Coordinates of C-alpha atoms and ligand atoms in Angstrom, one line a residue:
M489 CA 19.1 6.6 -6.1
N490 CA 18.8 4.6 -9.3
V491 CA 16.6 5.0 -12.3
I492 CA 14.9 2.4 -14.5
E493 CA 13.6 2.7 -18.0
I494 CA 10.2 1.1 -18.7
K495 CA 10.1 -0.1 -22.3
P496 CA 6.9 -0.3 -24.3
V497 CA 5.3 -3.8 -24.6
T498 CA 5.2 -5.2 -28.1
G499 CA 2.7 -8.2 -28.3
R500 CA -0.8 -8.3 -26.9
I501 CA -0.9 -9.0 -23.2
N502 CA -3.3 -11.8 -22.2
T503 CA -2.5 -13.1 -18.8
I504 CA -3.6 -14.1 -15.3
I505 CA -1.7 -12.8 -12.3
R506 CA -2.0 -13.0 -8.5
V507 CA -1.4 -9.9 -6.4
P508 CA 0.0 -9.9 -2.8
G509 CA -2.3 -9.8 0.2
S510 CA -4.0 -6.5 1.1
K511 CA -1.9 -4.0 3.1
S512 CA -5.0 -2.7 4.8
Y513 CA -6.2 -6.1 6.0
T514 CA -2.8 -7.3 7.0
N515 CA -2.1 -4.3 9.2
R516 CA -5.5 -4.4 10.7
A517 CA -5.2 -8.1 11.4
L518 CA -1.8 -7.6 13.1
I519 CA -3.6 -5.2 15.6
T520 CA -6.7 -7.3 16.2
T521 CA -4.7 -10.6 16.6
A522 CA -2.3 -8.8 19.0
L523 CA -5.4 -7.9 21.1
A524 CA -6.8 -11.4 21.0
D525 CA -5.7 -13.8 23.7
G526 CA -3.4 -16.5 22.2
I527 CA -2.1 -17.6 18.9
S528 CA -3.6 -16.5 15.6
S529 CA -2.3 -16.8 12.1
I530 CA -2.6 -14.3 9.3
N531 CA -2.3 -16.1 6.0
N532 CA -1.5 -14.7 2.6
A533 CA -0.3 -11.6 4.4
L534 CA 1.5 -8.8 2.6
F535 CA 5.2 -8.8 3.4
S536 CA 6.4 -5.3 2.7
D537 CA 7.8 -2.2 4.5
D538 CA 4.5 -1.2 6.0
T539 CA 3.6 -4.6 7.4
H540 CA 7.2 -5.2 8.6
Y541 CA 7.1 -1.9 10.6
M542 CA 3.9 -3.0 12.2
A543 CA 5.1 -6.5 13.0
S544 CA 8.5 -5.3 14.4
C545 CA 6.7 -2.6 16.6
L546 CA 4.5 -5.3 18.1
N547 CA 7.6 -7.4 18.8
S548 CA 9.2 -4.5 20.5
L549 CA 6.1 -4.1 22.7
G550 CA 6.4 -7.7 23.9
I551 CA 3.7 -9.1 21.6
P552 CA 5.5 -11.8 19.6
V553 CA 4.9 -11.8 15.8
E554 CA 6.7 -14.5 13.8
E555 CA 7.1 -14.1 10.0
R556 CA 7.0 -17.3 8.0
K557 CA 8.4 -16.1 4.7
D558 CA 7.8 -19.4 2.8
T559 CA 4.1 -19.2 3.3
N560 CA 3.5 -15.4 3.7
T561 CA 2.1 -16.0 7.2
F562 CA 2.4 -14.0 10.4
I563 CA 1.9 -16.0 13.6
V564 CA 0.8 -13.6 16.3
N565 CA 0.8 -14.4 20.0
G566 CA -1.8 -12.0 21.2
K567 CA -1.9 -10.7 24.8
G568 CA -5.6 -10.3 25.4
G569 CA -5.5 -6.5 25.4
C570 CA -2.3 -6.1 27.5
I571 CA 0.8 -4.3 26.3
P572 CA 3.7 -6.1 28.0
A573 CA 6.2 -3.3 27.4
E574 CA 6.1 -0.3 29.8
K575 CA 8.4 1.8 27.6
A576 CA 9.1 1.9 23.8
N577 CA 10.3 4.2 21.1
L578 CA 8.9 2.9 17.9
F579 CA 9.6 3.8 14.3
V580 CA 7.1 3.2 11.5
G581 CA 8.7 4.7 8.4
N582 CA 6.0 6.2 6.3
A583 CA 3.3 3.6 7.2
G584 CA 0.2 5.7 7.9
T585 CA -1.8 2.6 9.1
A586 CA 1.0 1.6 11.5
M587 CA 1.2 5.1 12.9
R588 CA -2.5 5.6 13.4
F589 CA -3.4 2.1 14.6
L590 CA -0.4 1.7 17.0
T591 CA -1.2 5.2 18.6
A592 CA -4.6 3.9 19.5
L593 CA -3.3 0.5 20.6
L594 CA -0.8 2.0 23.0
T595 CA -3.5 3.9 24.9
L596 CA -4.5 0.4 26.3
G597 CA -1.0 0.0 27.8
Y598 CA 0.5 1.2 31.1
G599 CA 3.7 3.0 30.3
V600 CA 5.2 5.8 28.2
Y601 CA 5.6 5.3 24.5
E602 CA 6.8 7.3 21.5
I603 CA 6.1 6.6 17.8
G604 CA 7.9 8.4 15.0
G605 CA 8.7 7.9 11.3
V606 CA 10.4 9.3 8.3
E607 CA 10.5 13.1 7.6
R608 CA 7.3 12.9 5.6
M609 CA 5.5 11.1 8.4
G610 CA 6.2 14.2 10.5
Q611 CA 4.0 16.2 8.1
R612 CA 1.1 13.8 8.0
P613 CA -1.7 15.0 10.4
I614 CA -2.8 12.9 13.3
Q615 CA -4.3 15.6 15.6
D616 CA -7.9 14.5 15.1
L617 CA -7.1 11.0 16.2
L618 CA -5.2 12.3 19.3
E619 CA -8.2 14.4 20.3
G620 CA -10.5 11.5 19.7
L621 CA -8.4 9.3 22.0
N622 CA -8.1 12.0 24.6
Q623 CA -11.9 12.4 24.7
L624 CA -12.1 8.7 25.5
G625 CA -9.8 9.2 28.5
A626 CA -6.3 8.7 27.0
E627 CA -3.3 11.0 27.3
V628 CA -1.7 11.4 23.9
K629 CA 0.0 14.3 22.2
S630 CA 2.0 15.4 19.2
K631 CA 5.6 15.7 20.5
L632 CA 6.3 18.9 18.6
D633 CA 2.8 20.3 19.2
N634 CA 2.2 20.6 15.5
G635 CA -0.6 18.0 15.2
C636 CA 1.8 15.5 13.4
P637 CA 4.0 12.7 14.6
P638 CA 6.1 11.9 16.5
V639 CA 3.4 11.1 19.1
I640 CA 3.8 10.5 22.8
I641 CA 1.4 8.2 24.6
K642 CA 1.1 8.0 28.4
G643 CA -0.7 4.8 28.6
K644 CA -3.2 4.4 31.4
G645 CA -6.0 2.3 29.9
L646 CA -8.9 3.7 27.9
K647 CA -12.1 4.9 29.7
G648 CA -14.5 5.0 26.8
G649 CA -17.5 7.3 26.4
K650 CA -18.1 9.6 23.6
A651 CA -15.6 11.1 21.1
I652 CA -16.5 13.6 18.3
V653 CA -13.9 13.4 15.5
N654 CA -13.5 15.2 12.2
G655 CA -14.2 12.9 9.3
D656 CA -12.7 14.9 6.5
L657 CA -9.0 14.0 6.7
S658 CA -8.5 10.3 7.2
S659 CA -10.7 7.2 7.8
Q660 CA -7.7 5.6 9.5
Y661 CA -8.4 7.6 12.6
F662 CA -11.8 5.9 12.8
S663 CA -10.4 2.4 12.1
A664 CA -7.9 3.0 14.8
L665 CA -10.5 4.1 17.4
L666 CA -12.8 1.2 16.5
M667 CA -10.2 -1.5 16.8
V668 CA -9.3 -0.6 20.4
S669 CA -12.8 0.4 21.6
P670 CA -13.9 -3.1 22.8
Y671 CA -11.1 -2.9 25.4
A672 CA -12.2 0.4 26.9
E673 CA -13.8 0.3 30.3
N674 CA -17.1 1.7 29.1
D675 CA -19.0 1.6 25.8
V676 CA -17.7 3.8 23.1
T677 CA -19.6 6.2 20.8
I678 CA -17.7 7.8 18.0
E679 CA -19.5 10.7 16.3
V680 CA -18.3 11.7 12.9
K681 CA -18.1 15.5 12.4
G682 CA -18.7 16.3 8.7
D683 CA -18.6 13.8 5.9
L684 CA -16.4 10.7 6.4
V685 CA -13.7 10.2 3.7
S686 CA -12.6 6.8 2.4
K687 CA -15.6 5.1 4.0
R688 CA -14.9 1.6 2.6
Y689 CA -11.9 1.3 4.8
V690 CA -14.1 1.6 7.8
D691 CA -16.3 -1.2 6.4
M692 CA -13.2 -3.3 6.1
T693 CA -12.3 -2.7 9.8
I694 CA -15.8 -3.6 10.9
D695 CA -15.7 -6.7 8.8
L696 CA -12.4 -7.9 10.3
M697 CA -13.6 -7.1 13.8
G698 CA -16.7 -9.3 13.0
K699 CA -14.4 -12.2 12.1
H700 CA -13.1 -12.1 15.7
G701 CA -16.7 -12.1 17.0
V702 CA -16.7 -8.3 17.9
T703 CA -19.6 -6.2 16.6
V704 CA -19.8 -2.5 15.7
E705 CA -23.0 -0.6 15.1
N706 CA -22.5 1.8 12.2
I707 CA -25.3 4.4 11.9
G708 CA -24.8 5.8 8.5
Y709 CA -21.1 6.6 9.0
K710 CA -22.3 9.4 11.4
R711 CA -22.2 7.4 14.7
L712 CA -20.2 4.3 15.4
L713 CA -21.0 2.3 18.6
V714 CA -18.9 -0.3 20.2
K715 CA -20.0 -2.2 23.4
S716 CA -17.3 -2.6 26.0
G717 CA -16.3 -6.0 27.3
Q718 CA -16.2 -7.6 23.9
R719 CA -13.0 -9.6 23.2
Y720 CA -11.3 -10.6 20.0
K721 CA -11.3 -14.4 19.5
T722 CA -8.1 -15.9 18.0
I723 CA -8.4 -16.6 14.3
S724 CA -6.8 -18.2 11.3
Y725 CA -7.4 -15.4 8.8
E726 CA -7.0 -15.5 5.1
V727 CA -6.0 -12.0 3.7
E728 CA -7.5 -11.3 0.3
G729 CA -5.5 -9.8 -2.5
D730 CA -4.7 -6.1 -2.4
A731 CA -7.2 -4.2 -4.6
S732 CA -4.9 -1.1 -4.9
A733 CA -2.1 -3.4 -6.2
A734 CA -4.6 -5.0 -8.6
S735 CA -5.4 -1.6 -10.1
Y736 CA -2.0 -1.4 -11.8
F737 CA -2.7 -4.6 -13.7
F738 CA -6.2 -3.6 -14.7
A739 CA -4.6 -0.4 -16.0
V740 CA -2.1 -2.5 -18.0
A741 CA -5.1 -4.1 -19.8
A742 CA -6.7 -0.7 -20.4
I743 CA -3.5 1.0 -21.7
T744 CA -2.2 -1.8 -23.9
G745 CA -5.6 -3.1 -25.2
G746 CA -4.9 -6.5 -23.6
R747 CA -6.7 -8.7 -21.2
V748 CA -5.6 -9.2 -17.5
R749 CA -7.3 -11.4 -14.9
V750 CA -6.2 -10.6 -11.3
E751 CA -6.8 -13.5 -8.9
G752 CA -7.1 -13.2 -5.1
V753 CA -9.7 -10.4 -5.0
G754 CA -13.2 -10.8 -6.3
K755 CA -16.7 -9.5 -6.7
D756 CA -17.7 -9.5 -3.0
S757 CA -14.6 -7.6 -1.8
L758 CA -15.2 -4.7 0.5
Q759 CA -12.0 -2.9 -0.6
G760 CA -13.1 0.4 -2.1
D761 CA -10.3 0.1 -4.7
V762 CA -12.0 -2.7 -6.5
Q763 CA -14.3 0.0 -7.9
F764 CA -11.4 1.1 -10.1
A765 CA -12.5 -1.7 -12.5
D766 CA -15.9 0.1 -12.6
V767 CA -14.2 3.4 -13.5
L768 CA -12.4 1.5 -16.4
K769 CA -15.7 0.1 -17.5
K770 CA -17.1 3.6 -17.7
M771 CA -14.2 4.5 -19.9
G772 CA -15.0 1.6 -22.3
C773 CA -13.2 -1.4 -20.9
H774 CA -14.9 -4.8 -20.6
V775 CA -15.0 -6.1 -17.0
D776 CA -15.9 -9.5 -15.7
R777 CA -15.9 -10.7 -12.1
G778 CA -15.9 -14.0 -10.2
R779 CA -15.8 -15.0 -6.6
D780 CA -12.0 -14.7 -6.5
W781 CA -11.0 -12.8 -9.6
I782 CA -11.6 -9.6 -11.6
E783 CA -10.8 -9.4 -15.3
V784 CA -10.4 -6.3 -17.4
S785 CA -10.1 -6.2 -21.2
G786 CA -9.0 -3.0 -22.9
R787 CA -11.0 -1.4 -25.7
A788 CA -11.0 2.1 -27.3
L789 CA -11.4 4.3 -24.2
H790 CA -12.8 7.8 -23.5
G791 CA -12.3 10.2 -20.6
V792 CA -14.5 10.3 -17.5
D793 CA -15.5 12.6 -14.7
V794 CA -15.3 10.6 -11.4
D795 CA -15.6 11.0 -7.7
M796 CA -12.8 8.9 -6.2
G797 CA -13.5 9.7 -2.6
D798 CA -13.9 6.0 -1.8
M799 CA -10.7 5.0 -3.6
P800 CA -8.1 7.7 -3.2
D801 CA -5.1 5.3 -3.6
V802 CA -6.0 4.5 -7.2
A803 CA -6.5 8.0 -8.5
Q804 CA -2.8 8.0 -9.6
T805 CA -3.5 4.8 -11.5
L806 CA -6.3 6.5 -13.3
A807 CA -4.1 9.4 -14.1
A808 CA -1.8 7.0 -16.1
V809 CA -4.7 5.6 -18.0
A810 CA -6.1 9.0 -18.7
V811 CA -3.0 9.8 -20.8
Y812 CA -4.1 7.3 -23.4
V813 CA -7.8 7.8 -23.8
K814 CA -9.9 10.1 -26.0
G815 CA -11.1 13.3 -24.2
K816 CA -10.5 14.8 -20.8
T817 CA -10.6 12.9 -17.4
R818 CA -11.5 14.8 -14.3
V819 CA -10.9 13.3 -10.8
R820 CA -12.9 14.8 -7.9
N821 CA -13.2 14.6 -4.1
V822 CA -9.8 13.3 -3.2
K823 CA -8.4 16.3 -1.3
N824 CA -6.8 14.0 1.2
M825 CA -4.4 12.8 -1.5
R826 CA -2.4 15.9 -0.5
I827 CA -1.6 14.5 2.9
K828 CA -0.4 11.0 1.9
E829 CA 3.2 9.8 1.0
T830 CA 3.6 13.1 -0.9
D831 CA 1.2 15.8 -2.1
R832 CA -0.1 13.4 -4.7
I833 CA -2.2 15.9 -6.6
A834 CA 0.7 18.3 -7.1
A835 CA 3.0 15.3 -7.9
V836 CA 0.7 13.9 -10.6
A837 CA 0.3 17.4 -12.2
K838 CA 4.0 18.2 -12.2
E839 CA 5.2 14.8 -13.6
L840 CA 2.5 14.6 -16.3
R841 CA 3.4 18.2 -17.4
K842 CA 7.1 17.0 -17.8
M843 CA 5.7 14.7 -20.5
G844 CA 4.0 17.6 -22.2
I845 CA 0.6 16.6 -21.0
S846 CA -1.8 19.4 -20.0
V847 CA -3.1 19.1 -16.4
T848 CA -5.3 21.4 -14.4
E849 CA -4.8 21.0 -10.7
Y850 CA -7.7 21.5 -8.3
E851 CA -7.8 21.6 -4.5
D852 CA -9.7 18.2 -4.6
G853 CA -8.3 16.6 -7.7
F854 CA -7.1 17.1 -11.2
E855 CA -8.2 17.2 -14.9
I856 CA -6.0 15.6 -17.6
E857 CA -6.2 16.5 -21.3
P858 CA -4.5 13.6 -23.0
S859 CA -1.7 13.9 -25.6
M860 CA 1.2 11.6 -26.6
P861 CA 3.7 11.6 -23.7
K862 CA 7.2 12.9 -24.5
P863 CA 10.2 11.1 -23.0
A864 CA 10.8 12.1 -19.4
E865 CA 12.5 11.2 -16.2
I866 CA 9.9 10.9 -13.5
E867 CA 10.4 12.0 -10.0
T868 CA 8.6 9.6 -7.5
Y869 CA 8.9 11.6 -4.3
D870 CA 9.4 8.4 -2.3
D871 CA 5.8 7.5 -3.1
H872 CA 5.3 3.9 -4.2
R873 CA 2.1 4.8 -6.0
M874 CA 3.9 7.5 -8.1
A875 CA 6.4 4.9 -9.2
M876 CA 3.9 2.1 -9.9
S877 CA 1.4 4.4 -11.8
F878 CA 3.9 6.4 -13.9
A879 CA 5.7 3.2 -14.9
L880 CA 2.4 2.2 -16.7
I881 CA 2.8 5.1 -19.0
G882 CA 6.1 3.6 -20.2
L883 CA 4.3 0.5 -21.4
K884 CA 3.1 2.4 -24.4
S885 CA 5.6 5.2 -25.0
D886 CA 9.3 5.4 -25.4
G887 CA 11.7 7.1 -23.1
I888 CA 9.9 6.9 -19.8
F889 CA 12.4 6.6 -16.9
I890 CA 11.3 6.1 -13.2
K891 CA 13.5 7.5 -10.4
N892 CA 14.0 5.6 -7.2
P893 CA 11.9 2.6 -8.2
K894 CA 12.8 0.8 -5.0
C895 CA 10.2 2.9 -3.1
V896 CA 7.6 0.4 -4.2
S897 CA 8.8 -1.8 -1.3
K898 CA 6.3 0.2 0.9
T899 CA 3.5 -2.0 -0.3
F900 CA 4.6 -4.1 -3.4
P901 CA 8.2 -5.2 -3.3
N902 CA 8.1 -7.4 -6.4
Y903 CA 6.0 -4.9 -8.5
F904 CA 8.6 -4.4 -11.3
Q905 CA 9.4 -8.1 -11.5
L906 CA 5.6 -8.8 -12.2
I907 CA 5.5 -6.0 -14.7
E908 CA 8.5 -7.5 -16.6
K909 CA 6.9 -10.9 -16.5
L910 CA 3.9 -9.5 -18.4
R911 CA 6.1 -9.3 -21.5
G912 CA 6.2 -13.1 -21.5
Ligands
LIG1433 O1 -7.3 2.2 6.5 C1 -6.5 1.9 5.6 O2 -6.0 0.8 5.5 C2 -6.2 3.0 4.6 C3 -7.0 4.1 4.4 C4 -6.7 5.1 3.4 O3 -6.3 6.3 4.0 P1 -7.3 7.5 4.4 O4 -8.4 7.0 5.3 O5 -6.3 8.4 5.2 O6 -7.7 8.1 3.1 C5 -5.7 4.7 2.3 O7 -5.3 5.8 1.6 C6 -4.6 4.0 3.0 O8 -3.6 3.5 2.0 C7 -5.0 2.7 3.7
LIG1434 C1 -1.8 6.3 1.5 C2 -1.2 5.1 1.6 O1 -0.6 4.6 2.7 P1 -0.7 5.0 4.3 O2 -1.6 6.1 4.5 O3 -1.1 3.7 5.0 O4 0.7 5.4 4.6 C3 -1.0 4.3 0.4 O5 -0.7 3.1 0.6 O6 -1.3 4.7 -0.7

């Protein structure tokens, strides 16, 4: 495991950058185009661990996915709702979307399938999705009976009907259910028990399904209705830039007092993480938006008290910014950060404390009382977002080292090259 030092920037940063395609849209599109009948292309796709796991699983299932590296395109030869393989043992690393979406996809097959991942994947809950699928007539279970992967799917087609699913852990369960529902024998009604977390990801799913000509009725995130018999049309799909990836560059502007325009994601994006720019605005940054870009300029900043329930993946980015502002920052309503790549609330608190910063940990978030960070070697817990966020702190203070920086390959393989390029 190697370690890199992030050195402070010297001059003022004033730059334009383009971030890779969205992980969430790329992995959704791999599923929906696999279900369409014939050739689709996914352009400006993200090429990273999470999307490679998804693509290689589809290939193992007999659904050909070709990677064109020169153009960041996936060419998918969809099988119209059929899963050619009758047996497969799939590995998805720590890709939550691949695990959840493939579990649902395989209920449409006829065969026996197993999906597993790295050790941490074996601690990330999936029981609510399994119960939802079983209510729709599937036969899926947690192999070790602990509500977590590996999962076993005895494919026999999906009947449809009504499923009542807890909304408080992950929106990915709902995206997974929605994407396969048109291929169920009967109409599907999904009832959300409690309040749904990460709602914007469900909007993204419905939006992409719409691009294929499939409609979903969303009744206030309480009931989701999908008519059976709808079929995904093949598409040539342009993936927009990844808003979570963009957050690190907005934070660069905020922390260093510079100006960064990120191209590839703009004012009409449905990605919840674009709201990170609004949080920075609340802290005192200047924010501009165009059709295909968002620009942040740093100013003197102050702490905020924010609900990040619609953007859990950028709460760590905010933690890095919070170190350099005046006054406390409180992040709320992101309890499910604890079940992601690591327990992200505990990890943020522990690593900031190493730098001498005072942090209060809550069940649903954290509060940071800023002070000048002391030199520290930061543990990243194999969490790409720990590595990417905590590196930002090093752009303004000496002696910040990041352990295992390669873990950024989960969603952003060239992250550190882009950060280095900012120095000009
Ligand atoms: O649907 C998606 O693409 C995602 C949903 C979110 O997960 P939860 O719904 O589990 O919060 C997010 O954290 C993840 O990175 C991607
Ligand atoms: C939580 C994340 O990923 P996933 O749940 O898709 O593994 C993430 O990318 O921050």
